XYZ file of C-alpha atoms in Angstrom:
205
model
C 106.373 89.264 110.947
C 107.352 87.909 107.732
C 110.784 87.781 107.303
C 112.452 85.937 104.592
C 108.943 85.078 103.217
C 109.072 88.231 101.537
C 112.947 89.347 101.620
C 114.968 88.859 99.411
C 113.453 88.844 96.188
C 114.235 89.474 92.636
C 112.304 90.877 89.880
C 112.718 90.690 86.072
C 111.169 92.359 82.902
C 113.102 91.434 79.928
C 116.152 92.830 80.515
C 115.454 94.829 83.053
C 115.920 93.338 86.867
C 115.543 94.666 90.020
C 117.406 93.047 93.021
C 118.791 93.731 96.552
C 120.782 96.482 97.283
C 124.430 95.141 98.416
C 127.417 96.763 100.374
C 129.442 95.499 97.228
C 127.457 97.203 95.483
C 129.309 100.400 96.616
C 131.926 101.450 94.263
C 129.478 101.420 91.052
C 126.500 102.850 92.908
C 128.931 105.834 94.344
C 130.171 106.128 90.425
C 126.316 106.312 89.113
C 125.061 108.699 91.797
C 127.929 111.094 91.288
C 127.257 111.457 87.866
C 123.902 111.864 88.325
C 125.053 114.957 90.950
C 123.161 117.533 88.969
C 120.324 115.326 87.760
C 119.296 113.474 90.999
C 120.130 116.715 93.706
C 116.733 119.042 93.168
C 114.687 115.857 94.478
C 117.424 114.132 97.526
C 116.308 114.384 100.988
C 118.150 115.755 103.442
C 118.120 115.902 107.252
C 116.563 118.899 108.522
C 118.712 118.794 111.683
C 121.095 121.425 111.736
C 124.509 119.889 111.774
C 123.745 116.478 110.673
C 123.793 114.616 107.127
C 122.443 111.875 105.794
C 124.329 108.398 106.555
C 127.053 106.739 104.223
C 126.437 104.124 101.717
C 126.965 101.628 103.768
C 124.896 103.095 107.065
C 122.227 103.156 104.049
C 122.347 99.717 103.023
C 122.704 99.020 106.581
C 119.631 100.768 107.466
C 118.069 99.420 104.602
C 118.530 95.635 105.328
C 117.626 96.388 108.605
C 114.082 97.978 107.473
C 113.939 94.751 104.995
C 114.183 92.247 108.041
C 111.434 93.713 109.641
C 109.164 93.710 106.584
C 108.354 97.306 106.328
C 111.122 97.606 103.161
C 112.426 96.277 99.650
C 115.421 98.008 98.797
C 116.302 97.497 95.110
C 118.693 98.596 93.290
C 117.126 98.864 89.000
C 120.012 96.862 86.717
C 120.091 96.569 83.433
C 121.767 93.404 80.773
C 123.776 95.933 78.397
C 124.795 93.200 75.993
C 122.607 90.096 76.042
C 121.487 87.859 78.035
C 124.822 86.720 79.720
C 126.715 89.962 80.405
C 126.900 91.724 83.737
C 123.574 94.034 84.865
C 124.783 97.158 85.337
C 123.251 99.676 87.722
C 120.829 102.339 86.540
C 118.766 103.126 89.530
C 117.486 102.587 92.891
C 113.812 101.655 93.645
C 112.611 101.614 97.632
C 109.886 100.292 98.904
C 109.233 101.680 102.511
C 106.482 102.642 104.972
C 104.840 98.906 104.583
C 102.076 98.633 106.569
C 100.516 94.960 107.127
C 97.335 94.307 109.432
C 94.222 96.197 108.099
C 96.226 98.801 105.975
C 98.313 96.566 103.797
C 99.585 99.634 102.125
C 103.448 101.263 101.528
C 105.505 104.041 99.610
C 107.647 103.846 96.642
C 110.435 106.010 95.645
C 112.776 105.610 92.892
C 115.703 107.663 90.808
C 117.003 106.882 87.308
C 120.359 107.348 85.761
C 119.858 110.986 83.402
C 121.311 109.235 80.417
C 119.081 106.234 80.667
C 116.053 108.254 81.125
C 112.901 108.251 78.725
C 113.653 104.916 77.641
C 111.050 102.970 79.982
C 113.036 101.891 82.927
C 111.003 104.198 85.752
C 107.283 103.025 84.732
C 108.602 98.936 84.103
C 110.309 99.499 87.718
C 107.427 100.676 89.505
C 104.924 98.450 87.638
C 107.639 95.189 88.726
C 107.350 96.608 91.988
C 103.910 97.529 92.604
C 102.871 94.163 90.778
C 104.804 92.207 93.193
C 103.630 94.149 96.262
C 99.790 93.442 95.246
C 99.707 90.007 93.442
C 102.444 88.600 95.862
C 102.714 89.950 98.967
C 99.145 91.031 99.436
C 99.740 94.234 99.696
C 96.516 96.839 98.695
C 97.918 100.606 98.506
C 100.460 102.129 96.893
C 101.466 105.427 97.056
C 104.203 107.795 95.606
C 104.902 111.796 96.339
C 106.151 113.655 93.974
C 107.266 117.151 93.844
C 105.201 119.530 91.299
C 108.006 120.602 89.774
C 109.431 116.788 89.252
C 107.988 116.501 85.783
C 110.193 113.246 84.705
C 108.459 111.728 87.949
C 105.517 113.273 87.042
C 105.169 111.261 83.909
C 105.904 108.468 84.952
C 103.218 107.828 87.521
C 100.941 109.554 84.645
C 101.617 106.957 82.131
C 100.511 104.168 84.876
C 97.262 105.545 85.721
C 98.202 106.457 89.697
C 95.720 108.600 90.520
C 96.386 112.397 92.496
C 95.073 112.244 95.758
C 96.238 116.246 95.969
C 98.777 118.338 97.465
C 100.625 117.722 100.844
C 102.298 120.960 101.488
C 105.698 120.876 103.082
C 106.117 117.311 103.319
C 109.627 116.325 103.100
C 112.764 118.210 104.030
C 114.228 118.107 100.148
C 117.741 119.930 99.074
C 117.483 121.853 102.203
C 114.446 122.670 102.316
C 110.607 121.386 103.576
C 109.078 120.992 100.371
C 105.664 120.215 99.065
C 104.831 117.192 97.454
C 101.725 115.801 95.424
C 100.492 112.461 96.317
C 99.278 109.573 93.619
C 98.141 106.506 95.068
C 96.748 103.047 93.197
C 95.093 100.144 94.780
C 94.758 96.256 93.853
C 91.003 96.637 92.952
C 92.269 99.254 89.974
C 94.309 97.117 88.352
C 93.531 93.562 88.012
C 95.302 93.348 85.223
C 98.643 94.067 86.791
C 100.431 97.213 86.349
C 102.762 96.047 83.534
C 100.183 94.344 81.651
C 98.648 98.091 81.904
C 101.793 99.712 80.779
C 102.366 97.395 77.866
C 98.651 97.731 76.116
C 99.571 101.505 76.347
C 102.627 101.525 74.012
């Protein structure tokens, strides 16, 4: 194991930064999320266990820091400087890490959501390139892979304009809005980019 070698961590692209996920982070995460309701809802897992739902903010954060700990998570939250350099980040998003796999693997998943009215501007691909670029030139990390659903086109894009490559269809793979849904799977390794992802994502604007 790990441990704090690789937890926590922050990561910063102009000004764009992606750090821990706190409990007192609560209040303005609950505030972004809920008026995302309509935005964010088509693509939130659920628990397919009749009778159950999924845990609170804080059993999520909890759950979270408890994955981190063990090394098999980074739970960010995406914040953004709204006016300069020394004003507060506010919250935009949430990026996860999960799934890591060390030993001969070295691989994980990455999931992410964007606030709607912060959307198209670049925050989603300079997230996941942050990310990914820390999980390869960093941590040594050698896969990454995202699922997506087919009819997520925002998503869709995004991994699109990084050069993930589809690795095809996985058909009912996550319970999603009620519902096992199918997903299509992009995937990137260290040897493809040696650049580094944002390096990648710049020389393509």
């Amino acid at each position: 194991m790990l441990g704090s070698a690789i937890w926590p961590v922050t990561l910063e692209s102009g000004d764009l930064i992606l750090r821990p996920i706190r409990y007192r982070d609560r209040t303005e995460w609950n505030s972004v999320r809920s008026r995302n309701a309509r935005w964010i809802g088509p693509w939130e897992a659920t628990n397919p266990l009749p009778g159950t739902v999924l845990p609170s903010y804080t059993g999520m954060v909890r759950s979270l820091n408890q994955q981190a700990r063990q090394d098999t998570a980074l739970p960010f939250v995406i914040t953004e400087r709204q006016g300069g350099v020394r004003s507060n980040p506010a919250i935009v998003g949430q990026l996860t890490v999960s799934s890591i796999i060390w030993g001969s693997a070295r691989m994980a998943t990455l999931g992410y959501w964007v606030d709607e009215a912060r959307a198209g501007r670049g925050i989603a691909p300079t997230s996941v390139a942050l990310a990914t670029d820390h999980c390869f030139k960093v941590l040594g990390l050698h896969r990454m892979e995202i699922n997506i659903r087919p009819e997520n086109r925002p998503s869709l894009r995004v991994v699109q304009k990084l050069g993930f490559r589809e690795e095809g269809l996985r058909r009912r793979y996550l319970h999603i809005a009620g519902e096992w849904a199918d997903h299509l799977s992009f995937a990137l390794t260290a040897e493809e980019v040696p650049e580094g992802l944002l390096s990648r994502l710049a020389s393509s604007r």
